[in-house]
């Protein structure tokens, strides 16, 4: 189906109703009919009719001051979405379609304290000879690409508290062993929009990672692509990074994340970490 056919099948009233719900959901304060009509560039009479219907369906609540807020019915959808969403299953289904990096290993992990726990892995024959990732495997978050992706959403105080007893013993000569160096690495993750484990877990393996966000735009998993160092000699680094970012973005979308806010959230984390840069963007 081409784009024109897709647009032709839209139901205008449903599309406008969805825009109203999105606007109310994003707003920090209740909105009036005039507010919504102005923001959405719609006729006030149209907004009035749509809001009346949304109130009757309990998708909106009309307050005493004639402003509107989200209604309780949306929680039924939210709960159903949470119940029916399985990040590991979505990861498996997606990786079946991702064939751009045949020599790479791809992993999915969650954070537990100062460690990441792998919940899914697709090992390649090439990477398998150096390290085998498997479900249930635990590794220090400070060394791994997915761990650094998780930690980048924390502020400096939270990171220091997590490693108050010191960083774990290194797995390789390149494993980070200084908290200040780790904080610097996390600053780079926030700046660049991806994380990197350059042989900190296993010699000869480079991993690139990114966060998977949920409907509250909080990290619920980390996805990483791992390759032998010699596989990057051909200048494919940019393609690998784009691949892992795309996978993380697609998974985040399927988990209900507001992708338009992802850049802003990482920037806020960057400011909370005590850095002074004010105009950084996600690369």
Short mmCIF file of C-alpha atoms in Angstrom, two decimals, residues 71-249:
data_model
loop_
_atom_site.label_atom_id
_atom_site.label_comp_id
_atom_site.label_asym_id
_atom_site.label_seq_id
_atom_site.Cartn_x
_atom_site.Cartn_y
_atom_site.Cartn_z
CA UNK A 71 -9.63 10.07 31.72
CA UNK A 72 -9.49 6.67 33.44
CA UNK A 73 -10.32 4.63 30.33
CA UNK A 74 -6.82 5.11 28.92
CA UNK A 75 -5.43 3.15 31.89
CA UNK A 76 -7.17 0.03 30.61
CA UNK A 77 -5.25 0.36 27.37
CA UNK A 78 -2.04 1.17 29.22
CA UNK A 79 -2.36 -1.89 31.45
CA UNK A 80 -3.22 -4.10 28.47
CA UNK A 81 -0.23 -2.77 26.56
CA UNK A 82 2.10 -3.46 29.49
CA UNK A 83 0.71 -6.96 29.94
CA UNK A 84 0.95 -7.83 26.27
CA UNK A 85 4.39 -6.31 25.67
CA UNK A 86 7.44 -8.54 26.00
CA UNK A 87 10.71 -6.83 25.17
CA UNK A 88 12.54 -10.16 24.76
CA UNK A 89 9.92 -11.47 22.33
CA UNK A 90 9.96 -8.20 20.38
CA UNK A 91 13.76 -8.39 20.30
CA UNK A 92 13.69 -11.93 18.89
CA UNK A 93 11.11 -11.03 16.25
CA UNK A 94 13.05 -7.95 15.22
CA UNK A 95 16.43 -9.65 15.01
CA UNK A 96 14.94 -12.14 12.57
CA UNK A 97 14.58 -9.17 10.22
CA UNK A 98 17.99 -7.59 10.97
CA UNK A 99 20.49 -9.20 8.63
CA UNK A 100 22.81 -6.28 7.91
CA UNK A 101 25.57 -7.50 10.23
CA UNK A 102 25.98 -11.24 9.62
CA UNK A 103 29.29 -11.38 11.52
CA UNK A 104 27.94 -9.72 14.65
CA UNK A 105 26.52 -10.93 17.95
CA UNK A 106 23.50 -9.06 19.28
CA UNK A 107 22.40 -9.12 22.91
CA UNK A 108 19.60 -7.83 25.12
CA UNK A 109 20.15 -7.25 28.84
CA UNK A 110 18.55 -5.73 31.93
CA UNK A 111 20.17 -3.97 34.86
CA UNK A 112 20.33 -5.57 38.32
CA UNK A 113 22.30 -3.46 40.75
CA UNK A 114 25.85 -2.97 39.43
CA UNK A 115 25.49 -5.81 36.90
CA UNK A 116 23.68 -6.47 33.66
CA UNK A 117 21.86 -9.77 33.17
CA UNK A 118 21.52 -11.04 29.62
CA UNK A 119 17.99 -12.11 28.75
CA UNK A 120 18.53 -12.85 25.05
CA UNK A 121 21.50 -13.32 22.74
CA UNK A 122 22.16 -14.21 19.13
CA UNK A 123 25.79 -15.30 18.91
CA UNK A 124 27.62 -15.31 15.60
CA UNK A 125 30.19 -17.96 14.80
CA UNK A 126 32.86 -15.25 14.51
CA UNK A 127 32.28 -13.63 17.90
CA UNK A 128 31.50 -16.93 19.62
CA UNK A 129 35.17 -17.95 19.49
CA UNK A 130 36.10 -15.02 21.77
CA UNK A 131 33.11 -14.85 24.14
CA UNK A 132 29.75 -16.57 24.27
CA UNK A 133 26.86 -14.47 25.53
CA UNK A 134 23.98 -16.50 26.95
CA UNK A 135 20.69 -15.86 28.74
CA UNK A 136 21.28 -15.57 32.49
CA UNK A 137 24.89 -14.45 32.11
CA UNK A 138 25.96 -11.59 34.41
CA UNK A 139 28.64 -9.01 33.71
CA UNK A 140 29.68 -5.74 35.41
CA UNK A 141 27.58 -2.86 34.12
CA UNK A 142 30.62 -0.57 34.24
CA UNK A 143 32.37 -2.61 31.53
CA UNK A 144 29.55 -3.53 29.14
CA UNK A 145 27.99 -1.45 26.38
CA UNK A 146 24.45 -2.12 27.61
CA UNK A 147 25.51 -1.38 31.19
CA UNK A 148 26.97 1.97 30.20
CA UNK A 149 23.75 2.73 28.31
CA UNK A 150 21.77 2.11 31.52
CA UNK A 151 24.19 4.09 33.68
CA UNK A 152 24.02 7.07 31.32
CA UNK A 153 20.43 7.64 32.50
CA UNK A 154 21.63 8.06 36.09
CA UNK A 155 23.09 11.22 37.57
CA UNK A 156 26.57 11.36 39.05
CA UNK A 157 25.38 10.82 42.62
CA UNK A 158 23.46 7.69 41.63
CA UNK A 159 26.45 6.24 39.77
CA UNK A 160 28.82 6.92 42.66
CA UNK A 161 26.36 5.36 45.11
CA UNK A 162 25.99 2.26 42.92
CA UNK A 163 29.75 1.75 42.98
CA UNK A 164 30.34 3.02 46.52
CA UNK A 165 32.47 -0.08 47.23
CA UNK A 166 34.58 0.57 44.15
CA UNK A 167 34.50 -0.73 40.60
CA UNK A 168 34.73 -4.51 40.11
CA UNK A 169 38.06 -6.15 39.21
CA UNK A 170 38.88 -5.71 35.53
CA UNK A 171 38.19 -8.47 33.06
CA UNK A 172 40.81 -7.17 30.63
CA UNK A 173 43.60 -4.56 30.78
CA UNK A 174 41.13 -2.11 29.21
CA UNK A 175 38.36 -2.51 31.81
CA UNK A 176 37.63 0.84 33.45
CA UNK A 177 39.00 0.93 37.02
CA UNK A 178 38.49 4.57 38.01
CA UNK A 179 35.09 6.08 38.82
CA UNK A 180 36.09 9.41 37.30
CA UNK A 181 36.99 7.71 34.04
CA UNK A 182 33.65 5.87 34.09
CA UNK A 183 31.78 9.15 34.63
CA UNK A 184 33.65 10.59 31.66
CA UNK A 185 32.59 7.62 29.53
CA UNK A 186 28.96 8.13 30.55
CA UNK A 187 29.22 11.77 29.53
CA UNK A 188 30.25 10.61 26.07
CA UNK A 189 27.30 8.20 25.94
CA UNK A 190 24.88 11.05 26.64
CA UNK A 191 26.60 13.23 24.08
CA UNK A 192 26.76 10.63 21.31
CA UNK A 193 23.55 8.68 21.87
CA UNK A 194 25.26 5.28 22.03
CA UNK A 195 27.67 3.46 24.34
CA UNK A 196 30.87 1.57 23.59
CA UNK A 197 32.73 -1.28 25.25
CA UNK A 198 36.13 -1.27 23.58
CA UNK A 199 37.53 -4.63 24.74
CA UNK A 200 36.56 -4.00 28.38
CA UNK A 201 34.66 -7.31 28.61
CA UNK A 202 36.71 -9.49 26.29
CA UNK A 203 39.91 -8.79 24.41
CA UNK A 204 39.33 -8.63 20.69
CA UNK A 205 35.63 -7.70 21.00
CA UNK A 206 34.11 -4.23 20.58
CA UNK A 207 30.46 -3.68 21.54
CA UNK A 208 28.15 -0.77 20.78
CA UNK A 209 24.99 -0.35 22.84
CA UNK A 210 21.85 1.74 23.25
CA UNK A 211 18.95 1.92 25.70
CA UNK A 212 15.47 0.50 25.19
CA UNK A 213 12.88 2.77 26.84
CA UNK A 214 9.40 1.97 28.11
CA UNK A 215 6.18 4.01 28.00
CA UNK A 216 7.51 6.23 30.82
CA UNK A 217 10.70 6.80 28.80
CA UNK A 218 12.76 4.94 31.37
CA UNK A 219 15.37 2.36 30.37
CA UNK A 220 14.05 -1.19 30.68
CA UNK A 221 16.69 -2.97 28.62
CA UNK A 222 19.87 -2.44 26.70
CA UNK A 223 20.67 -3.76 23.25
CA UNK A 224 24.21 -4.23 21.97
CA UNK A 225 25.98 -5.36 18.82
CA UNK A 226 29.37 -7.02 19.31
CA UNK A 227 32.04 -7.56 16.67
CA UNK A 228 35.66 -8.68 16.60
CA UNK A 229 37.97 -5.66 16.45
CA UNK A 230 39.30 -6.65 13.02
CA UNK A 231 35.76 -6.59 11.63
CA UNK A 232 35.70 -2.81 12.17
CA UNK A 233 38.91 -2.16 10.25
CA UNK A 234 36.99 -1.65 7.02
CA UNK A 235 35.35 1.55 8.31
CA UNK A 236 31.99 0.01 9.19
CA UNK A 237 31.88 1.59 12.65
CA UNK A 238 29.23 4.12 11.61
CA UNK A 239 27.04 1.43 10.06
CA UNK A 240 27.26 -0.73 13.19
CA UNK A 241 26.35 2.20 15.45
CA UNK A 242 23.40 3.13 13.22
CA UNK A 243 22.24 -0.47 13.32
CA UNK A 244 22.20 -0.73 17.12
CA UNK A 245 20.55 2.69 17.46
CA UNK A 246 17.87 1.68 14.98
CA UNK A 247 17.17 -1.57 16.83
CA UNK A 248 16.95 0.25 20.18
CA UNK A 249 14.66 2.90 18.69
#
